[in-house]
Coordinates of C-alpha atoms and ligand atoms in Angstrom, one line a residue:
M1 CA -15.5 10.4 -16.3
P2 CA -13.3 9.5 -12.9
K3 CA -12.7 11.5 -10.5
V4 CA -9.4 11.4 -8.2
L5 CA -9.7 13.9 -4.9
V6 CA -5.4 14.1 -5.0
L7 CA -4.4 14.8 -1.5
P8 CA -0.8 16.4 -1.1
G9 CA -0.2 16.3 2.3
D10 CA 3.0 17.5 3.5
G11 CA 6.8 17.1 2.9
I12 CA 8.0 15.3 -0.3
G13 CA 4.3 14.1 0.1
V14 CA 3.3 17.4 -2.3
E15 CA 6.8 17.2 -4.0
V16 CA 6.2 13.8 -5.2
T17 CA 2.1 14.8 -5.6
D18 CA 3.2 17.1 -8.3
V19 CA 5.4 14.6 -10.3
S20 CA 2.1 12.3 -10.2
L21 CA 0.1 14.3 -11.6
D22 CA 2.1 15.4 -14.6
I23 CA 2.1 11.9 -15.2
L24 CA -1.2 11.7 -14.6
K25 CA -1.6 14.1 -16.6
I26 CA -0.2 12.9 -19.9
L27 CA -1.8 9.2 -19.7
D28 CA -4.4 11.1 -19.6
E29 CA -4.3 12.5 -22.8
K30 CA -2.5 9.8 -24.2
H31 CA -5.7 6.6 -23.5
N32 CA -8.8 9.8 -23.4
I33 CA -9.1 9.2 -20.3
G34 CA -11.3 12.4 -19.0
F35 CA -9.9 12.8 -15.2
E36 CA -11.1 15.1 -12.9
F37 CA -9.1 16.0 -10.4
E38 CA -9.7 17.7 -7.6
I39 CA -7.0 19.4 -5.2
E40 CA -6.8 20.2 -1.4
L41 CA -5.4 20.1 1.4
F42 CA -4.4 17.6 4.0
G43 CA -2.0 17.1 7.4
G44 CA -0.1 19.6 8.5
S45 CA -0.8 22.2 5.7
S46 CA -4.9 21.7 7.0
I47 CA -4.2 22.3 10.1
D48 CA -2.2 25.2 9.7
A49 CA -4.8 27.0 7.2
H50 CA -8.3 25.3 9.0
G51 CA -6.6 24.1 12.0
V52 CA -7.7 20.5 11.8
P53 CA -6.3 17.2 9.7
I54 CA -9.0 17.2 7.3
T55 CA -11.7 18.8 6.6
K56 CA -15.4 18.0 6.8
E57 CA -16.0 18.8 3.3
V58 CA -12.7 17.5 1.8
L59 CA -13.3 14.2 4.3
E60 CA -17.3 15.1 1.6
K61 CA -15.2 15.5 -1.0
A62 CA -13.9 11.9 -0.7
E63 CA -16.4 10.1 0.0
A64 CA -18.1 11.5 -3.5
S65 CA -14.2 10.4 -5.9
D66 CA -13.7 6.9 -7.1
A67 CA -10.1 7.4 -5.8
V68 CA -8.3 9.7 -3.4
L69 CA -4.3 10.1 -4.3
M70 CA -2.8 10.7 -1.1
G71 CA 1.2 11.7 -0.8
A72 CA 1.6 12.1 2.9
V73 CA 1.0 13.9 6.0
G74 CA 3.2 14.7 8.8
G75 CA 6.5 16.7 10.4
P76 CA 8.2 18.0 13.7
K77 CA 5.8 21.7 12.8
W78 CA 2.5 19.3 13.5
E79 CA 4.6 16.8 16.4
N80 CA 3.9 18.2 20.3
L81 CA -0.6 18.6 18.9
E82 CA -2.5 16.1 21.1
H83 CA -3.1 12.9 19.5
S84 CA -7.2 14.4 17.9
K85 CA -5.1 17.5 15.9
K86 CA -2.5 15.4 14.5
P87 CA -1.9 14.7 11.0
E88 CA -1.8 11.1 10.9
S89 CA -5.9 11.3 12.4
G90 CA -6.5 12.6 9.1
L91 CA -5.6 9.5 8.1
L92 CA -7.8 7.6 10.6
A93 CA -10.1 9.9 9.7
L94 CA -10.5 9.5 6.3
R95 CA -10.1 5.4 6.1
K96 CA -13.1 5.5 8.4
E97 CA -15.1 7.6 6.4
L98 CA -14.3 4.9 3.1
D99 CA -14.5 2.3 5.2
A100 CA -11.2 0.7 4.5
F101 CA -11.2 -2.0 5.6
A102 CA -8.6 -4.4 2.4
N103 CA -5.1 -3.1 2.9
L104 CA -3.0 -3.5 -0.7
R105 CA 0.7 -3.3 -0.4
P106 CA 3.2 -4.4 -3.2
A107 CA 6.3 -6.0 -3.2
V108 CA 8.1 -5.8 -6.8
V109 CA 11.2 -6.5 -6.8
Y110 CA 13.1 -4.7 -10.5
P111 CA 15.3 -7.0 -11.8
A112 CA 17.3 -3.1 -11.9
L113 CA 17.8 -2.9 -8.1
A114 CA 17.6 -6.9 -7.2
D115 CA 21.2 -6.0 -5.9
A116 CA 20.1 -3.1 -3.4
S117 CA 17.8 -6.0 -1.3
T118 CA 19.6 -7.6 1.5
L119 CA 18.5 -10.9 0.0
K120 CA 20.5 -12.5 -2.7
R121 CA 19.8 -11.8 -6.2
E122 CA 18.4 -15.5 -7.3
V123 CA 16.5 -15.8 -4.6
V124 CA 14.6 -11.7 -5.3
E125 CA 14.6 -10.8 -8.8
G126 CA 11.1 -11.7 -10.4
T127 CA 9.6 -11.2 -7.2
D128 CA 6.4 -9.7 -7.4
I129 CA 3.3 -10.4 -4.9
M130 CA 0.1 -8.3 -2.8
V131 CA -0.1 -8.7 0.2
V132 CA -3.7 -8.4 0.8
R133 CA -4.0 -7.6 3.9
E134 CA -7.5 -7.5 6.6
L135 CA -7.5 -2.9 8.0
T136 CA -10.1 -2.5 10.2
G137 CA -10.4 -6.0 12.5
G138 CA -8.4 -8.7 14.2
I139 CA -7.1 -7.8 17.2
Y140 CA -5.5 -4.3 16.8
F141 CA -9.6 -3.9 17.0
G142 CA -11.0 -6.7 19.6
T143 CA -12.4 -6.2 22.5
P144 CA -12.1 -7.2 25.5
R145 CA -8.8 -5.1 26.2
G146 CA -7.2 -3.6 28.3
I147 CA -4.9 -3.8 31.1
E148 CA -6.1 -4.9 34.5
K149 CA -5.0 -5.1 38.4
L150 CA -4.6 -9.2 40.1
P151 CA -5.3 -9.5 43.6
D152 CA -1.7 -11.2 43.7
G153 CA -0.3 -7.0 42.8
G154 CA 0.4 -8.1 39.2
E155 CA -1.4 -7.0 36.0
K156 CA -2.9 -9.0 33.0
G157 CA -2.8 -7.0 29.7
F158 CA -5.3 -8.6 27.2
N159 CA -6.5 -8.4 23.4
T160 CA -9.1 -10.4 20.9
L161 CA -8.5 -11.9 18.5
V162 CA -11.9 -11.7 16.6
Y163 CA -12.9 -12.8 12.5
T164 CA -16.4 -13.0 11.8
T165 CA -17.6 -14.6 9.2
G166 CA -18.6 -11.1 7.2
E167 CA -15.5 -9.9 7.5
I168 CA -13.3 -12.9 6.0
E169 CA -15.6 -13.1 3.3
R170 CA -15.8 -9.0 2.2
I171 CA -11.6 -9.8 2.5
A172 CA -11.0 -13.0 0.9
R173 CA -13.0 -11.9 -2.7
V174 CA -10.7 -9.2 -2.8
A175 CA -8.0 -11.4 -2.5
F176 CA -9.5 -13.6 -5.3
G177 CA -10.3 -10.8 -7.2
I178 CA -6.9 -8.9 -7.3
A179 CA -5.3 -12.4 -8.2
R180 CA -7.7 -12.9 -11.3
K181 CA -5.8 -9.4 -12.3
R182 CA -2.1 -11.2 -11.5
R183 CA -0.7 -14.2 -11.5
N184 CA -4.2 -16.3 -11.0
K185 CA -2.7 -17.5 -6.8
V186 CA -3.8 -16.6 -3.6
T187 CA -1.8 -17.8 -0.8
S188 CA -4.0 -17.3 2.8
I189 CA -1.8 -17.2 6.1
D190 CA -3.3 -18.2 9.1
K191 CA -2.3 -20.4 12.4
A192 CA -4.9 -22.7 11.7
N193 CA -3.3 -25.8 14.5
V194 CA -3.9 -23.1 17.1
L195 CA -6.4 -20.5 16.9
E196 CA -10.6 -21.4 16.3
V197 CA -11.1 -18.3 14.8
M198 CA -7.7 -19.0 12.4
Q199 CA -9.6 -22.3 11.9
L200 CA -12.4 -20.4 10.5
W201 CA -10.7 -18.0 9.2
R202 CA -9.7 -21.2 7.1
T203 CA -13.1 -22.6 6.0
V204 CA -13.9 -19.5 5.2
V205 CA -11.4 -18.6 2.9
T206 CA -11.7 -22.2 0.4
R207 CA -15.3 -21.7 1.3
V208 CA -15.6 -18.3 -1.3
R209 CA -12.8 -20.3 -3.7
D210 CA -14.8 -22.7 -4.7
A211 CA -17.9 -21.3 -4.4
E212 CA -17.2 -18.1 -5.7
Y213 CA -14.0 -18.1 -8.0
P214 CA -12.8 -22.1 -8.8
D215 CA -10.4 -20.6 -11.1
V216 CA -8.4 -19.5 -8.7
E217 CA -5.1 -21.5 -7.0
L218 CA -5.6 -21.5 -3.1
E219 CA -2.4 -22.4 -0.8
H220 CA -3.1 -21.9 2.3
L221 CA 0.0 -21.5 4.8
Y222 CA 0.8 -21.1 9.2
V223 CA 1.9 -17.9 9.5
D224 CA 5.6 -18.9 10.7
N225 CA 6.4 -21.0 7.8
A226 CA 4.6 -18.3 5.9
A227 CA 7.3 -15.8 7.0
M228 CA 10.0 -18.8 5.9
Q229 CA 8.5 -19.2 2.9
L230 CA 8.8 -15.2 2.1
I231 CA 12.2 -14.9 2.4
R232 CA 13.0 -18.5 0.4
R233 CA 10.7 -18.5 -2.4
P234 CA 9.5 -15.4 -2.4
R235 CA 8.8 -15.9 -6.2
S236 CA 6.4 -18.3 -6.1
F237 CA 4.4 -16.5 -4.0
D238 CA 1.2 -14.1 -6.0
V239 CA -0.9 -12.8 -3.6
M240 CA -1.1 -13.0 0.1
L241 CA -3.9 -12.8 1.9
A242 CA -4.1 -12.3 6.1
G243 CA -6.3 -10.4 8.6
N244 CA -4.3 -7.6 9.9
M245 CA -1.7 -8.3 12.8
F246 CA -0.1 -11.5 10.7
G247 CA -0.7 -8.7 7.2
D248 CA 0.9 -6.0 8.8
I249 CA 4.5 -8.2 9.6
I250 CA 4.4 -9.6 6.0
S251 CA 3.3 -7.0 4.3
D252 CA 6.7 -5.0 6.0
E253 CA 8.7 -8.5 5.4
A254 CA 7.7 -8.3 2.1
A255 CA 8.9 -4.7 1.5
Q256 CA 12.0 -6.1 2.4
L257 CA 12.8 -8.1 -0.3
T258 CA 12.2 -4.9 -2.8
G259 CA 14.8 -2.6 -0.9
S260 CA 13.8 1.1 -0.8
L261 CA 11.0 2.3 1.3
G262 CA 11.1 5.2 -1.5
M263 CA 9.4 2.4 -4.4
L264 CA 7.0 1.3 -2.3
P265 CA 2.8 1.9 -3.2
S266 CA 0.1 1.2 -1.1
A267 CA -3.9 1.4 -1.6
S268 CA -6.5 0.8 1.1
I269 CA -9.9 0.1 -0.5
G270 CA -13.1 -0.1 0.4
A271 CA -16.9 1.5 0.0
G272 CA -14.0 4.4 -1.5
A273 CA -9.7 4.3 -2.2
I274 CA -7.7 5.2 -0.9
Y275 CA -3.7 5.8 -2.8
E276 CA -0.8 6.1 -0.9
P277 CA 2.7 5.6 -1.2
V278 CA 3.8 4.1 1.9
H279 CA 6.4 6.1 3.0
G280 CA 5.8 9.2 4.9
S281 CA 6.8 12.7 4.6
A282 CA 10.6 12.6 4.4
P283 CA 11.1 15.6 6.7
D284 CA 14.5 14.7 6.9
I285 CA 14.8 15.7 2.5
A286 CA 11.6 17.7 2.3
G287 CA 12.1 20.8 0.4
Q288 CA 15.9 19.4 -1.3
D289 CA 14.5 18.0 -4.4
L290 CA 15.5 14.7 -3.4
A291 CA 13.0 12.1 -3.2
N292 CA 12.6 9.7 -4.8
P293 CA 8.9 9.8 -6.8
I294 CA 8.3 6.3 -7.7
A295 CA 6.3 5.1 -5.0
S296 CA 3.9 8.0 -5.8
L297 CA 3.8 7.1 -9.2
L298 CA 3.6 3.0 -8.4
T299 CA 0.6 4.6 -6.4
C300 CA -1.5 5.5 -9.2
A301 CA -0.1 2.8 -11.1
M302 CA -2.1 0.9 -8.5
M303 CA -5.5 3.6 -8.4
L304 CA -5.7 2.4 -12.6
K305 CA -5.8 -1.3 -12.6
Y306 CA -7.7 -1.2 -9.6
S307 CA -10.0 1.2 -9.6
F308 CA -10.9 2.0 -13.1
D309 CA -9.2 -1.1 -14.8
M310 CA -7.4 0.9 -17.1
G311 CA -3.8 -2.6 -17.3
A312 CA -2.7 -0.7 -20.4
A313 CA -2.0 2.9 -18.3
S314 CA -1.7 1.2 -15.4
N315 CA 1.5 -1.2 -17.5
D316 CA 2.5 2.6 -19.1
I317 CA 4.0 4.0 -16.0
E318 CA 5.6 0.9 -14.4
N319 CA 7.6 -0.2 -18.1
A320 CA 8.7 3.5 -17.9
V321 CA 9.7 2.9 -14.7
K322 CA 11.3 -0.3 -15.9
S323 CA 13.0 1.6 -18.3
V324 CA 14.3 4.5 -16.6
L325 CA 16.0 2.0 -13.7
E326 CA 17.3 0.0 -16.5
K327 CA 19.1 3.2 -18.6
G328 CA 20.7 3.2 -14.5
Y329 CA 19.0 6.7 -13.4
R330 CA 18.5 6.3 -9.8
T331 CA 17.7 9.5 -6.4
A332 CA 19.5 9.1 -3.9
D333 CA 17.7 6.6 -2.0
I334 CA 18.5 4.5 -4.5
Y335 CA 21.9 5.4 -6.3
Q336 CA 24.6 2.4 -6.1
E337 CA 28.0 3.4 -7.8
G338 CA 27.8 3.5 -11.1
T339 CA 24.5 4.4 -12.0
K340 CA 23.4 8.7 -12.8
R341 CA 22.0 10.7 -9.7
V342 CA 18.6 12.3 -10.4
G343 CA 16.6 14.6 -8.2
C344 CA 12.6 14.2 -7.4
R345 CA 11.7 16.8 -10.5
E346 CA 14.2 15.2 -12.9
M347 CA 13.8 11.4 -12.6
G348 CA 9.0 13.1 -13.1
N349 CA 10.8 14.4 -16.5
L350 CA 12.8 10.5 -17.8
I351 CA 9.8 8.7 -16.7
A352 CA 7.5 11.3 -18.8
R353 CA 10.2 11.5 -21.4
A354 CA 9.5 6.9 -21.8
L355 CA 6.0 7.2 -21.5
R356 CA 6.1 9.6 -24.8
E357 CA 8.4 7.7 -25.9
Ligands
NAD1 P1 9.7 8.1 6.3 O1 8.9 7.4 5.4 O2 8.8 9.8 6.4 O3 10.9 8.3 6.0 C1 11.8 7.9 6.8 C2 13.2 7.5 6.0 O4 12.9 7.5 4.6 C3 13.5 9.7 5.5 O5 15.1 9.3 6.3 C4 13.5 9.9 4.7 O6 13.9 10.4 3.4 C5 13.8 8.3 3.8 N1 12.0 8.9 2.9 C6 11.3 8.0 2.3 N2 10.5 8.3 1.2 C7 11.3 8.4 0.7 C8 11.4 9.2 -0.1 N3 10.5 8.3 -1.5 N4 12.3 9.0 -1.1 C9 13.4 9.2 -0.5 N5 13.6 8.5 0.4 C10 12.5 8.2 1.4 O7 8.7 8.2 8.2 P2 9.5 9.8 9.4 O8 10.7 9.6 8.9 O9 8.8 7.6 10.8 O10 7.9 10.6 8.9 C11 8.5 11.4 9.6 C12 6.6 12.4 9.6 O11 6.3 11.2 9.1 C13 6.1 12.0 10.5 O12 5.3 13.0 10.4 C14 5.2 10.6 10.6 O13 4.3 10.9 11.5 C15 4.8 10.4 9.6 N6 4.2 9.5 8.2 C16 3.4 9.3 8.0 C17 3.2 8.4 6.7 C18 1.5 8.5 5.9 O14 1.7 9.7 5.7 N7 1.2 7.3 5.7 C19 3.4 7.7 7.0 C20 4.5 7.7 7.7 C21 5.0 8.5 8.0

């Protein structure tokens, strides 16, 4: 029985997670899954109730569950608290507790929304990319780091880009494993022409592929070239694998191809798995039934596929979303002239109906 800890969080996190739970319950019946859901406070709502963004009990429940489904955290009410008490620090604590070292960020351009992209339809249509980003190592965590005074009165700022064989192997395995569930191709991004650490990256990625995933196609690109090819030939990519900093940049560039924050799911996996939409709590539209629930629904589709190996149920969500978009229904964030504008709840109901059809 899949155990899912649900953390709706704050703002629109609550609204979109509500819709997602309804959809998961429909799938539960349809596919006879037997989900066990537990819903807990997280972020600002937990600060209000318990004084901390995530309690020890909730962290323990997260560890004991098969997956965590998150909404979003944060909002103006908690913005001025000291760093460790802010809603976002609860998210960092959760990622650390579950040793979430792999961040998965898909970028899919739906035919019905191709015109919402800043690139031409003929370039982006059919794009379906999964960026696999290493999340707990690399230059964001490497030491030594700091800013030091120099004898000449100036200062020196420095960081360290470091990866070990073990860190590269485990993220490479995630990327190759995902490629096998998709179109069987990995593009590994590095800067092996300039950085020794990236030479090691390329060598280790190649070795893992040759030894364990010989059936998966592997392409290597320097990060500067990858950034160009991503807007020139986005359709040619399947899984893009990168370290922390390059993955941070490339995943946002890939997201931009799709046009809207309200459509973007993500997952962070390691010892445990956290599924969350890319967007935040959107205080500007919270409580007004304006949020797009699709990012959260596609996040559920990822959970079904990657944590529970339920490809059919996952495809059900993706197909229902596609069919509702093709019928011309849009939330405000993706609205275009000539389409039918609906709220968060109504979008959820339409997708539920499409699922039942
Ligand atoms: P945001 O993602 O909440 O919103 C940015 C803009 O996009 C807003 O105009 C919002 O209305 C719109 N938007 C976002 N998601 C949408 C959706 N599903 N449907 C329709 N429109 C949508 O980012 P922000 O405004 O910079 O941050 C707001 C709060 O969320 C802050 O407290 C921030 O720290 C927090 N935040 C949390 C997470 C997270 O929980 N993972 C991520 C980002 C930001």
